[in-house]
Amino acid sequence: MPKISKTKSAPKLAHKTHEAPHVQEDAGAKKHPRTPQLVRGMKDILPYETPWWDLLYARVADIGVSYGFERIETPVVEETALFARSIGKDTDIVEKEMYAITDTEGEKLVLRPENTASIVRAYINHGMLNLTQPVKLWYWGPMFRHERPQSGRYRQFHQFGFEVLGDESPIVDAELILIAYNVYKNLGINTSIQINSIGCGKCRGAYHQSLIAYYRTVRHEMCENCRRRLQKNPLRALDCKEPQCQPLKKDAPHFVDYLCEPCKEHFLSVLEYLDELELPYFLNHSLVRGLDYYNRTVFELYAAGEEEGSQSALGGGGRYDGLAEILGGRPTPACGFAQGCERAILKMKEIEALKPPADIVHIFVAQIGNQAKSKALKLFENLRAAGITVAHNLSKNGLRPQLEIANKLGVRYSLVIGQKEVQDETVIIRDMESGGQESIGFNKAANDLKKKLGLS
Ligand code: AMP
């Protein structure tokens, strides 16, 4: 058996680069077809990243179970009207960011830009009103917005979210904020909460008038979009991301000064619950969450120290008591939030408070020769059934390249099957640290290794 030099610490498996290979122009040579490229704003989640995604998913799912939420999955494709009616026609999302599809039957569809409207649609479609209220749902999945791609901002991105339908009490708002806060806390990420109330249809009229009056005085300093939308939807100005509109927000009137009695009471109760829970929140008077369906409580979570500039919110949410009716359902008070997975993972990697566990491979099975290959496959199954994690590479024939892989994986033992072992019904156990080897009966290998690895 050839000697293999051992590396003390197993080197990391190299990751391939993902740049398109440079094709050299050669007159007369056959041209390679162009490799289709990743679509702008889309992102491949590569194998070295998926453990982070799995970790986030597992933590979110855990929180879902512990707070009594059930998971729901709605389709990525929805009717255009679902979002036009709920998010609002004069929002950036509906005006210019939706991925529109017209299918072969001429039906106007879109790739969902968010999930709350879909969940309310599902709640109505499936008569969830008849279930015990409130209905508590959580989700995870891809969303699509045709935005300008920039760091951490994609055209396909993922969100997880929690929604409570069928309860108007302020404790629901507080519990949802607590859940969002705890998701990050469990990931080792400190967050701060920004909160505001944008009242209801009754108190909004007076506030709108006062907001329009204020913005008229600074009209010449506003971006074109805000000027255009001012009369119809002045709240948009508070939500605008344009740099020129930022300084204008600080002198704008505050919604909390215009809340009607029931809205004021509701908001004060939410804040009292947050105080009771000792959650770190700040009142942000310009927080309005930009979508038409929100009312009363709105909130956003920021990684601690990154509160400035709404581009960096980890996520947010609020009440949407009127959404079910807008979509043709019965009145159903509701509240929820959505958090961006890409941003959460970016933060998890930055902080490194929590890392995905390294894949543990116990054993490598190496084979020499064709007969040994099929025997190795059988052995592989025996080991797997015994709860041993096994790696192999049946595409390699020589022993040296196979043991090199075993070294890179950092396994403690390799099993080797050659011609002789096939005939003798044995396998060789090689200790990768000492280089020592012993022969053992084929059928005893799994049990013996379990003992050696301390698995039995
Ligand atoms: P929103 O529904 O716009 O409030 O988004 C909630 C969260 O989803 C944001 O705070 C981000 O974390 C995330 N998010 C929204 N849009 C994008 C995007 N284009 N790319 C990546 N994450 C996004």
Tab-separated table of C-alpha atoms and ligand atoms in Angstrom:
chain	number	residue	atom	x	y	z
A	1	MET	CA	0.000	0.000	0.000
A	2	PRO	CA	1.504	3.389	-0.950
A	3	LYS	CA	2.432	5.758	1.870
A	4	ILE	CA	0.450	8.921	2.054
A	5	SER	CA	1.947	12.016	3.614
A	6	LYS	CA	-0.431	13.450	6.179
A	7	THR	CA	-1.324	17.072	6.596
A	8	LYS	CA	-1.708	17.966	10.299
A	9	SER	CA	-4.689	20.236	9.963
A	10	ALA	CA	-7.023	19.334	7.165
A	11	PRO	CA	-6.870	22.090	4.525
A	12	LYS	CA	-10.199	23.635	3.591
A	13	LEU	CA	-11.805	22.306	0.422
A	14	ALA	CA	-11.148	24.861	-2.266
A	15	HIS	CA	-14.137	26.681	-3.708
A	16	LYS	CA	-14.261	27.082	-7.404
A	17	THR	CA	-14.388	30.591	-8.780
A	18	HIS	CA	-17.591	31.518	-10.567
A	19	GLU	CA	-16.257	33.830	-13.180
A	20	ALA	CA	-17.136	32.870	-16.715
A	21	PRO	CA	-14.032	31.284	-18.296
A	22	HIS	CA	-12.304	33.546	-20.772
A	23	VAL	CA	-12.874	32.191	-24.281
A	24	GLN	CA	-9.905	32.915	-26.526
A	25	GLU	CA	-10.829	34.091	-30.004
A	26	ASP	CA	-9.097	31.845	-32.515
A	27	ALA	CA	-9.882	32.446	-36.186
A	28	GLY	CA	-11.050	29.190	-37.710
A	29	ALA	CA	-11.553	27.467	-34.369
A	30	LYS	CA	-15.027	26.303	-33.470
A	31	LYS	CA	-16.698	28.985	-31.328
A	32	HIS	CA	-18.023	27.930	-27.947
A	33	PRO	CA	-21.628	28.892	-27.363
A	34	ARG	CA	-22.025	31.798	-24.933
A	35	THR	CA	-22.558	30.637	-21.349
A	36	PRO	CA	-25.809	32.095	-20.042
A	37	GLN	CA	-25.040	34.467	-17.178
A	38	LEU	CA	-26.662	34.933	-13.812
A	39	VAL	CA	-29.510	37.407	-14.307
A	40	ARG	CA	-28.825	40.878	-12.875
A	41	GLY	CA	-30.012	41.200	-9.292
A	42	MET	CA	-30.223	37.400	-8.804
A	43	LYS	CA	-27.913	35.425	-6.572
A	44	ASP	CA	-26.716	31.824	-6.481
A	45	ILE	CA	-26.576	30.487	-2.960
A	46	LEU	CA	-23.474	28.328	-3.195
A	47	PRO	CA	-22.725	25.209	-1.136
A	48	TYR	CA	-20.402	27.085	1.230
A	49	GLU	CA	-23.268	29.474	2.062
A	50	THR	CA	-26.168	27.035	2.433
A	51	PRO	CA	-25.193	25.999	5.995
A	52	TRP	CA	-25.799	29.638	7.047
A	53	TRP	CA	-29.224	29.521	5.411
A	54	ASP	CA	-30.021	26.208	7.087
A	55	LEU	CA	-28.981	27.634	10.433
A	56	LEU	CA	-31.178	30.718	10.058
A	57	TYR	CA	-34.118	28.595	8.909
A	58	ALA	CA	-33.728	26.225	11.867
A	59	ARG	CA	-33.651	29.121	14.358
A	60	VAL	CA	-36.695	30.814	12.811
A	61	ALA	CA	-38.601	27.506	12.722
A	62	ASP	CA	-37.739	26.941	16.394
A	63	ILE	CA	-39.141	30.332	17.332
A	64	GLY	CA	-42.245	29.595	15.256
A	65	VAL	CA	-42.909	26.392	17.177
A	66	SER	CA	-42.176	27.881	20.576
A	67	TYR	CA	-44.624	30.788	20.075
A	68	GLY	CA	-47.346	28.523	18.670
A	69	PHE	CA	-47.171	29.560	14.985
A	70	GLU	CA	-47.833	27.204	12.078
A	71	ARG	CA	-45.902	27.385	8.819
A	72	ILE	CA	-47.670	28.351	5.610
A	73	GLU	CA	-46.376	28.291	2.041
A	74	THR	CA	-48.110	30.287	-0.655
A	75	PRO	CA	-47.157	30.248	-4.351
A	76	VAL	CA	-44.631	32.638	-5.825
A	77	VAL	CA	-47.057	33.564	-8.640
A	78	GLU	CA	-50.138	35.635	-7.778
A	79	GLU	CA	-52.719	37.814	-9.564
A	80	THR	CA	-51.449	41.360	-10.179
A	81	ALA	CA	-54.585	42.766	-8.522
A	82	LEU	CA	-53.628	41.199	-5.182
A	83	PHE	CA	-50.724	43.595	-4.754
A	84	ALA	CA	-52.087	46.577	-6.685
A	85	ARG	CA	-55.085	46.690	-4.321
A	86	SER	CA	-53.263	45.959	-1.078
A	87	ILE	CA	-49.830	47.583	-1.309
A	88	GLY	CA	-51.236	50.530	-3.264
A	89	LYS	CA	-50.986	51.658	-6.894
A	90	ASP	CA	-48.740	54.636	-6.232
A	91	THR	CA	-46.021	52.772	-4.332
A	92	ASP	CA	-42.587	52.082	-5.823
A	93	ILE	CA	-43.250	48.355	-5.575
A	94	VAL	CA	-46.427	48.435	-7.657
A	95	GLU	CA	-45.459	51.340	-9.928
A	96	LYS	CA	-42.132	50.000	-11.111
A	97	GLU	CA	-40.771	46.992	-9.240
A	98	MET	CA	-43.149	44.112	-9.933
A	99	TYR	CA	-42.070	41.228	-12.136
A	100	ALA	CA	-45.115	41.014	-14.400
A	101	ILE	CA	-45.999	37.935	-16.432
A	102	THR	CA	-48.801	37.545	-18.915
A	103	ASP	CA	-49.448	33.832	-19.246
A	104	THR	CA	-50.563	32.060	-22.419
A	105	GLU	CA	-54.223	32.668	-21.528
A	106	GLY	CA	-53.598	36.401	-21.209
A	107	GLU	CA	-53.961	36.405	-17.431
A	108	LYS	CA	-51.944	39.151	-15.724
A	109	LEU	CA	-49.749	37.655	-13.039
A	110	VAL	CA	-46.767	38.753	-10.980
A	111	LEU	CA	-43.968	37.193	-8.997
A	112	ARG	CA	-44.874	38.164	-5.431
A	113	PRO	CA	-42.987	41.208	-4.097
A	114	GLU	CA	-43.958	40.371	-0.498
A	115	ASN	CA	-46.008	37.753	1.312
A	116	THR	CA	-48.496	39.432	3.663
A	117	ALA	CA	-51.097	40.043	0.952
A	118	SER	CA	-50.764	36.406	-0.200
A	119	ILE	CA	-51.317	35.168	3.322
A	120	VAL	CA	-54.448	37.259	3.739
A	121	ARG	CA	-55.650	35.944	0.354
A	122	ALA	CA	-55.020	32.387	1.567
A	123	TYR	CA	-56.789	33.149	4.874
A	124	ILE	CA	-59.885	34.287	2.942
A	125	ASN	CA	-59.708	31.589	0.231
A	126	HIS	CA	-59.497	28.761	2.774
A	127	GLY	CA	-62.096	30.101	5.213
A	128	MET	CA	-59.582	30.398	8.045
A	129	LEU	CA	-62.013	32.824	9.650
A	130	ASN	CA	-63.844	29.708	10.816
A	131	LEU	CA	-60.807	28.413	12.708
A	132	THR	CA	-60.105	29.369	16.302
A	133	GLN	CA	-58.885	32.965	16.189
A	134	PRO	CA	-56.286	34.312	16.087
A	135	VAL	CA	-54.661	32.311	13.308
A	136	LYS	CA	-50.887	32.462	13.794
A	137	LEU	CA	-48.791	31.751	10.720
A	138	TRP	CA	-45.156	31.987	9.774
A	139	TYR	CA	-43.523	31.736	6.346
A	140	TRP	CA	-40.187	31.670	4.568
A	141	GLY	CA	-39.552	32.124	0.859
A	142	PRO	CA	-38.302	34.120	-2.125
A	143	MET	CA	-39.735	37.545	-3.041
A	144	PHE	CA	-39.140	39.516	-6.244
A	145	ARG	CA	-38.705	43.249	-6.747
A	146	HIS	CA	-37.165	44.854	-9.803
A	147	GLU	CA	-35.075	47.299	-7.776
A	148	ARG	CA	-31.649	48.724	-8.535
A	149	PRO	CA	-29.331	45.974	-7.267
A	150	GLN	CA	-26.768	47.088	-4.701
A	151	SER	CA	-24.870	45.524	-1.857
A	152	GLY	CA	-27.289	43.325	0.129
A	153	ARG	CA	-30.178	44.302	-2.164
A	154	TYR	CA	-31.285	41.808	-4.809
A	155	ARG	CA	-34.146	41.345	-7.244
A	156	GLN	CA	-34.842	37.912	-5.857
A	157	PHE	CA	-34.421	37.921	-2.105
A	158	HIS	CA	-35.868	35.920	0.761
A	159	GLN	CA	-37.980	36.852	3.707
A	160	PHE	CA	-39.326	35.085	6.733
A	161	GLY	CA	-42.319	36.530	8.469
A	162	PHE	CA	-44.876	36.029	11.217
A	163	GLU	CA	-48.532	37.026	10.936
A	164	VAL	CA	-51.370	36.982	13.480
A	165	LEU	CA	-54.851	37.231	11.948
A	166	GLY	CA	-58.107	37.774	13.833
A	167	ASP	CA	-57.049	39.783	16.894
A	168	GLU	CA	-56.899	43.550	17.305
A	169	SER	CA	-55.463	43.675	20.810
A	170	PRO	CA	-52.228	45.601	21.327
A	171	ILE	CA	-50.650	42.616	23.064
A	172	VAL	CA	-50.465	40.958	19.627
A	173	ASP	CA	-48.368	43.845	18.279
A	174	ALA	CA	-46.093	43.630	21.326
A	175	GLU	CA	-45.703	39.855	21.068
A	176	LEU	CA	-44.801	40.097	17.372
A	177	ILE	CA	-42.175	42.739	18.123
A	178	LEU	CA	-40.827	40.489	20.869
A	179	ILE	CA	-40.687	37.536	18.456
A	180	ALA	CA	-38.800	39.549	15.830
A	181	TYR	CA	-36.414	40.765	18.521
A	182	ASN	CA	-35.887	37.225	19.846
A	183	VAL	CA	-35.152	35.763	16.414
A	184	TYR	CA	-32.112	38.048	16.219
A	185	LYS	CA	-31.238	37.623	19.875
A	186	ASN	CA	-31.077	33.850	19.326
A	187	LEU	CA	-28.711	34.487	16.447
A	188	GLY	CA	-26.463	36.618	18.655
A	189	ILE	CA	-27.542	39.838	16.894
A	190	ASN	CA	-28.449	42.838	19.030
A	191	THR	CA	-31.216	44.912	17.523
A	192	SER	CA	-33.060	48.071	18.306
A	193	ILE	CA	-36.703	48.623	17.499
A	194	GLN	CA	-38.169	51.718	15.888
A	195	ILE	CA	-41.868	52.208	16.252
A	196	ASN	CA	-44.620	54.636	15.282
A	197	SER	CA	-48.384	54.707	14.906
A	198	ILE	CA	-50.012	55.768	11.644
A	199	GLY	CA	-53.537	55.724	13.052
A	200	CYS	CA	-56.657	54.694	11.218
A	201	GLY	CA	-58.869	56.039	8.429
A	202	LYS	CA	-60.497	58.428	10.935
A	203	CYS	CA	-57.411	60.198	12.242
A	204	ARG	CA	-55.447	60.042	9.005
A	205	GLY	CA	-57.410	62.846	7.282
A	206	ALA	CA	-56.326	65.584	9.716
A	207	TYR	CA	-52.745	64.351	9.727
A	208	HIS	CA	-52.598	64.252	5.922
A	209	GLN	CA	-53.773	67.862	5.750
A	210	SER	CA	-51.128	68.974	8.192
A	211	LEU	CA	-48.435	66.944	6.365
A	212	ILE	CA	-49.444	68.379	2.979
A	213	ALA	CA	-49.368	71.910	4.443
A	214	TYR	CA	-45.848	71.302	5.818
A	215	TYR	CA	-44.433	69.760	2.647
A	216	ARG	CA	-45.880	72.587	0.536
A	217	THR	CA	-43.541	74.942	2.375
A	218	VAL	CA	-40.504	72.869	1.272
A	219	ARG	CA	-41.917	71.716	-2.074
A	220	HIS	CA	-39.006	73.073	-4.104
A	221	GLU	CA	-36.592	70.871	-2.060
A	222	MET	CA	-38.527	67.626	-2.564
A	223	CYS	CA	-37.738	64.962	-5.175
A	224	GLU	CA	-40.001	64.821	-8.199
A	225	ASN	CA	-41.752	61.625	-7.089
A	226	CYS	CA	-42.705	63.053	-3.705
A	227	ARG	CA	-43.992	66.248	-5.293
A	228	ARG	CA	-46.153	64.213	-7.657
A	229	ARG	CA	-47.539	62.007	-4.884
A	230	LEU	CA	-47.934	64.732	-2.254
A	231	GLN	CA	-51.617	65.494	-2.730
A	232	LYS	CA	-52.758	61.907	-3.128
A	233	ASN	CA	-50.536	60.194	-0.587
A	234	PRO	CA	-48.409	62.534	1.535
A	235	LEU	CA	-47.187	59.663	3.777
A	236	ARG	CA	-44.953	58.582	0.878
A	237	ALA	CA	-42.800	61.669	1.434
A	238	LEU	CA	-41.896	60.365	4.903
A	239	ASP	CA	-40.940	57.018	3.416
A	240	CYS	CA	-38.861	58.434	0.545
A	241	LYS	CA	-35.291	57.098	0.221
A	242	GLU	CA	-33.979	60.007	-1.915
A	243	PRO	CA	-31.133	61.849	-0.138
A	244	GLN	CA	-32.658	65.293	-0.847
A	245	CYS	CA	-35.867	64.315	1.001
A	246	GLN	CA	-34.131	63.058	4.163
A	247	PRO	CA	-33.514	66.411	5.953
A	248	LEU	CA	-37.112	67.479	5.261
A	249	LYS	CA	-38.519	64.733	7.484
A	250	LYS	CA	-37.273	66.092	10.766
A	251	ASP	CA	-39.610	69.136	10.826
A	252	ALA	CA	-42.660	67.250	9.543
A	253	PRO	CA	-45.634	66.986	11.919
A	254	HIS	CA	-45.854	63.840	14.068
A	255	PHE	CA	-48.706	61.379	13.552
A	256	VAL	CA	-48.916	60.609	17.274
A	257	ASP	CA	-50.186	64.173	17.827
A	258	TYR	CA	-53.142	63.470	15.522
A	259	LEU	CA	-54.218	59.992	16.699
A	260	CYS	CA	-57.899	59.543	17.556
A	261	GLU	CA	-58.662	58.296	21.093
A	262	PRO	CA	-58.923	54.551	20.279
A	263	CYS	CA	-55.700	54.669	18.198
A	264	LYS	CA	-53.889	56.607	20.912
A	265	GLU	CA	-55.014	54.105	23.542
A	266	HIS	CA	-53.932	51.201	21.364
A	267	PHE	CA	-50.496	52.695	20.747
A	268	LEU	CA	-49.929	53.561	24.418
A	269	SER	CA	-50.816	49.988	25.379
A	270	VAL	CA	-48.309	48.602	22.862
A	271	LEU	CA	-45.595	50.853	24.310
A	272	GLU	CA	-46.510	49.831	27.872
A	273	TYR	CA	-46.161	46.155	26.939
A	274	LEU	CA	-42.772	46.856	25.336
A	275	ASP	CA	-41.690	48.687	28.513
A	276	GLU	CA	-42.829	45.728	30.558
A	277	LEU	CA	-40.792	43.406	28.334
A	278	GLU	CA	-37.820	45.797	28.612
A	279	LEU	CA	-37.378	45.889	24.853
A	280	PRO	CA	-35.135	48.658	23.483
A	281	TYR	CA	-37.461	50.746	21.303
A	282	PHE	CA	-37.356	54.289	19.936
A	283	LEU	CA	-40.197	56.397	18.615
A	284	ASN	CA	-39.484	57.254	14.998
A	285	HIS	CA	-42.013	59.839	13.841
A	286	SER	CA	-41.164	59.472	10.166
A	287	LEU	CA	-41.577	55.682	10.139
A	288	VAL	CA	-44.649	54.892	7.986
A	289	ARG	CA	-43.680	51.639	6.221
A	290	GLY	CA	-44.690	52.842	2.738
A	291	LEU	CA	-47.411	50.265	1.944
A	292	ASP	CA	-51.078	51.254	1.829
A	293	TYR	CA	-52.390	48.380	3.905
A	294	TYR	CA	-50.721	49.389	7.174
A	295	ASN	CA	-52.564	51.151	10.008
A	296	ARG	CA	-51.843	51.871	13.663
A	297	THR	CA	-48.580	50.256	14.870
A	298	VAL	CA	-45.663	50.154	12.428
A	299	PHE	CA	-42.165	49.034	13.427
A	300	GLU	CA	-38.735	48.179	12.074
A	301	LEU	CA	-35.740	46.376	13.501
A	302	TYR	CA	-32.167	47.547	13.024
A	303	ALA	CA	-28.921	45.902	13.935
A	304	ALA	CA	-27.690	47.828	16.979
A	305	GLY	CA	-25.540	50.743	15.815
A	306	GLU	CA	-27.069	50.776	12.317
A	307	GLU	CA	-30.232	52.691	13.097
A	308	GLU	CA	-29.483	55.543	10.719
A	309	GLY	CA	-30.738	55.185	7.140
A	310	SER	CA	-33.637	52.911	6.345
A	311	GLN	CA	-31.610	50.933	3.766
A	312	SER	CA	-30.159	48.913	6.594
A	313	ALA	CA	-33.354	47.748	8.324
A	314	LEU	CA	-33.285	44.030	8.970
A	315	GLY	CA	-37.042	44.023	8.543
A	316	GLY	CA	-40.274	45.480	9.757
A	317	GLY	CA	-44.003	45.164	9.979
A	318	GLY	CA	-47.161	46.491	11.492
A	319	ARG	CA	-50.934	46.236	11.710
A	320	TYR	CA	-53.079	45.752	8.653
A	321	ASP	CA	-56.583	45.660	10.097
A	322	GLY	CA	-58.279	46.644	6.814
A	323	LEU	CA	-56.448	44.343	4.396
A	324	ALA	CA	-58.852	41.384	4.515
A	325	GLU	CA	-61.743	43.690	3.598
A	326	ILE	CA	-59.767	45.339	0.788
A	327	LEU	CA	-59.323	41.825	-0.618
A	328	GLY	CA	-63.025	41.014	-0.368
A	329	GLY	CA	-62.969	39.171	2.959
A	330	ARG	CA	-64.728	39.868	6.244
A	331	PRO	CA	-63.199	42.431	8.625
A	332	THR	CA	-60.154	40.744	10.189
A	333	PRO	CA	-57.773	42.752	12.343
A	334	ALA	CA	-54.232	41.524	11.855
A	335	CYS	CA	-50.597	42.300	12.483
A	336	GLY	CA	-47.300	40.877	11.248
A	337	PHE	CA	-43.730	41.421	10.155
A	338	ALA	CA	-41.247	40.381	7.459
A	339	GLN	CA	-37.479	40.127	7.877
A	340	GLY	CA	-34.881	39.895	5.125
A	341	CYS	CA	-32.914	36.624	5.154
A	342	GLU	CA	-29.977	37.983	3.116
A	343	ARG	CA	-29.486	40.829	5.583
A	344	ALA	CA	-29.804	38.538	8.579
A	345	ILE	CA	-27.177	36.186	7.129
A	346	LEU	CA	-24.859	39.082	6.282
A	347	LYS	CA	-25.091	40.160	9.912
A	348	MET	CA	-24.637	36.609	11.216
A	349	LYS	CA	-21.433	36.266	9.195
A	350	GLU	CA	-20.193	39.668	10.322
A	351	ILE	CA	-20.787	38.994	14.008
A	352	GLU	CA	-19.891	35.288	14.014
A	353	ALA	CA	-21.665	34.824	17.350
A	354	LEU	CA	-23.121	31.692	15.878
A	355	LYS	CA	-21.635	29.565	13.128
A	356	PRO	CA	-23.129	26.661	11.215
A	357	PRO	CA	-21.712	23.401	12.550
A	358	ALA	CA	-19.013	21.913	10.329
A	359	ASP	CA	-20.157	18.810	8.454
A	360	ILE	CA	-18.857	15.827	10.341
A	361	VAL	CA	-17.588	12.985	8.191
A	362	HIS	CA	-16.547	9.957	10.241
A	363	ILE	CA	-15.131	7.604	7.672
A	364	PHE	CA	-13.779	7.550	4.124
A	365	VAL	CA	-14.225	4.405	2.034
A	366	ALA	CA	-11.551	3.846	-0.617
A	367	GLN	CA	-11.606	1.116	-3.242
A	368	ILE	CA	-9.134	-0.329	-5.745
A	369	GLY	CA	-10.500	-2.170	-8.781
A	370	ASN	CA	-13.945	-2.777	-10.244
A	371	GLN	CA	-15.002	-5.612	-7.963
A	372	ALA	CA	-13.945	-3.575	-4.968
A	373	LYS	CA	-16.102	-0.711	-6.197
A	374	SER	CA	-19.354	-2.615	-5.865
A	375	LYS	CA	-18.209	-4.045	-2.543
A	376	ALA	CA	-17.408	-0.496	-1.380
A	377	LEU	CA	-20.904	0.593	-2.273
A	378	LYS	CA	-22.321	-2.244	-0.162
A	379	LEU	CA	-20.019	-1.320	2.724
A	380	PHE	CA	-21.084	2.303	2.386
A	381	GLU	CA	-24.719	1.255	2.891
A	382	ASN	CA	-23.840	-0.891	5.961
A	383	LEU	CA	-22.026	2.023	7.557
A	384	ARG	CA	-24.788	4.492	6.789
A	385	ALA	CA	-27.360	2.145	8.327
A	386	ALA	CA	-25.178	2.016	11.469
A	387	GLY	CA	-25.342	5.819	11.773
A	388	ILE	CA	-21.801	6.449	10.573
A	389	THR	CA	-21.294	9.383	8.213
A	390	VAL	CA	-19.303	8.175	5.238
A	391	ALA	CA	-17.560	9.901	2.341
A	392	HIS	CA	-16.279	8.235	-0.782
A	393	ASN	CA	-15.272	9.050	-4.322
A	394	LEU	CA	-16.117	6.214	-6.671
A	395	SER	CA	-14.834	8.216	-9.659
A	396	LYS	CA	-11.230	7.865	-8.466
A	397	ASN	CA	-9.409	4.579	-8.948
A	398	GLY	CA	-5.955	4.990	-7.413
A	399	LEU	CA	-5.558	4.688	-3.665
A	400	ARG	CA	-3.347	7.761	-3.265
A	401	PRO	CA	-5.852	10.309	-4.640
A	402	GLN	CA	-8.592	8.759	-2.521
A	403	LEU	CA	-6.575	8.933	0.679
A	404	GLU	CA	-5.662	12.527	-0.146
A	405	ILE	CA	-9.371	13.335	-0.136
A	406	ALA	CA	-9.734	11.489	3.179
A	407	ASN	CA	-6.893	13.632	4.583
A	408	LYS	CA	-8.533	16.820	3.382
A	409	LEU	CA	-11.799	15.822	5.029
A	410	GLY	CA	-9.897	15.213	8.249
A	411	VAL	CA	-11.488	11.795	8.881
A	412	ARG	CA	-10.003	9.687	11.645
A	413	TYR	CA	-10.344	6.349	9.799
A	414	SER	CA	-10.429	5.203	6.194
A	415	LEU	CA	-11.596	1.816	5.008
A	416	VAL	CA	-9.776	0.299	2.065
A	417	ILE	CA	-11.026	-2.528	-0.133
A	418	GLY	CA	-8.771	-4.016	-2.820
A	419	GLN	CA	-8.812	-7.223	-4.858
A	420	LYS	CA	-7.466	-9.293	-1.965
A	421	GLU	CA	-10.033	-7.919	0.509
A	422	VAL	CA	-12.851	-8.767	-1.931
A	423	GLN	CA	-11.668	-12.366	-2.051
A	424	ASP	CA	-11.091	-12.661	1.718
A	425	GLU	CA	-14.366	-10.889	2.616
A	426	THR	CA	-12.388	-8.395	4.690
A	427	VAL	CA	-11.650	-4.651	4.750
A	428	ILE	CA	-8.612	-2.705	5.922
A	429	ILE	CA	-9.148	-0.077	8.600
A	430	ARG	CA	-6.521	2.646	8.320
A	431	ASP	CA	-5.950	5.029	11.219
A	432	MET	CA	-5.335	8.332	9.434
A	433	GLU	CA	-3.460	9.817	12.376
A	434	SER	CA	-0.967	7.028	13.103
A	435	GLY	CA	-0.965	5.425	9.638
A	436	GLY	CA	-1.522	2.029	11.353
A	437	GLN	CA	-3.670	-0.545	9.549
A	438	GLU	CA	-5.593	-3.672	10.507
A	439	SER	CA	-7.730	-6.146	8.622
A	440	ILE	CA	-11.247	-6.992	9.784
A	441	GLY	CA	-14.144	-9.131	8.501
A	442	PHE	CA	-16.390	-7.285	6.031
A	443	ASN	CA	-19.540	-7.841	8.098
A	444	LYS	CA	-17.909	-6.743	11.343
A	445	ALA	CA	-16.615	-3.423	10.021
A	446	ALA	CA	-19.654	-1.281	10.860
A	447	ASN	CA	-19.908	-2.455	14.483
A	448	ASP	CA	-16.177	-2.230	15.061
A	449	LEU	CA	-16.044	1.315	13.706
A	450	LYS	CA	-19.000	2.390	15.803
A	451	LYS	CA	-17.025	1.360	18.884
A	452	LYS	CA	-13.839	3.027	17.651
A	453	LEU	CA	-15.731	6.264	16.988
A	454	GLY	CA	-17.534	6.132	20.315
A	455	LEU	CA	-20.925	5.953	18.597
A	456	SER	CA	-22.172	2.863	20.425
B	1	AMP	P1	-39.939	45.495	3.297
B	1	AMP	O1	-41.047	44.551	3.065
B	1	AMP	O2	-39.572	46.299	2.090
B	1	AMP	O3	-40.036	46.323	4.528
B	1	AMP	O4	-38.689	44.556	3.536
B	1	AMP	C1	-38.463	43.886	4.755
B	1	AMP	C2	-37.029	43.436	4.754
B	1	AMP	O5	-36.789	42.591	3.631
B	1	AMP	C3	-36.022	44.575	4.575
B	1	AMP	O6	-35.752	45.207	5.787
B	1	AMP	C4	-34.835	43.825	4.048
B	1	AMP	O7	-34.142	43.149	5.078
B	1	AMP	C5	-35.474	42.786	3.156
B	1	AMP	N1	-35.490	43.262	1.756
B	1	AMP	C6	-36.403	44.040	1.159
B	1	AMP	N2	-36.084	44.249	-0.131
B	1	AMP	C7	-34.932	43.587	-0.350
B	1	AMP	C8	-34.076	43.397	-1.466
B	1	AMP	N3	-34.356	43.944	-2.639
B	1	AMP	N4	-32.957	42.641	-1.325
B	1	AMP	C9	-32.654	42.065	-0.135
B	1	AMP	N5	-33.429	42.199	0.956
B	1	AMP	C10	-34.543	42.943	0.869
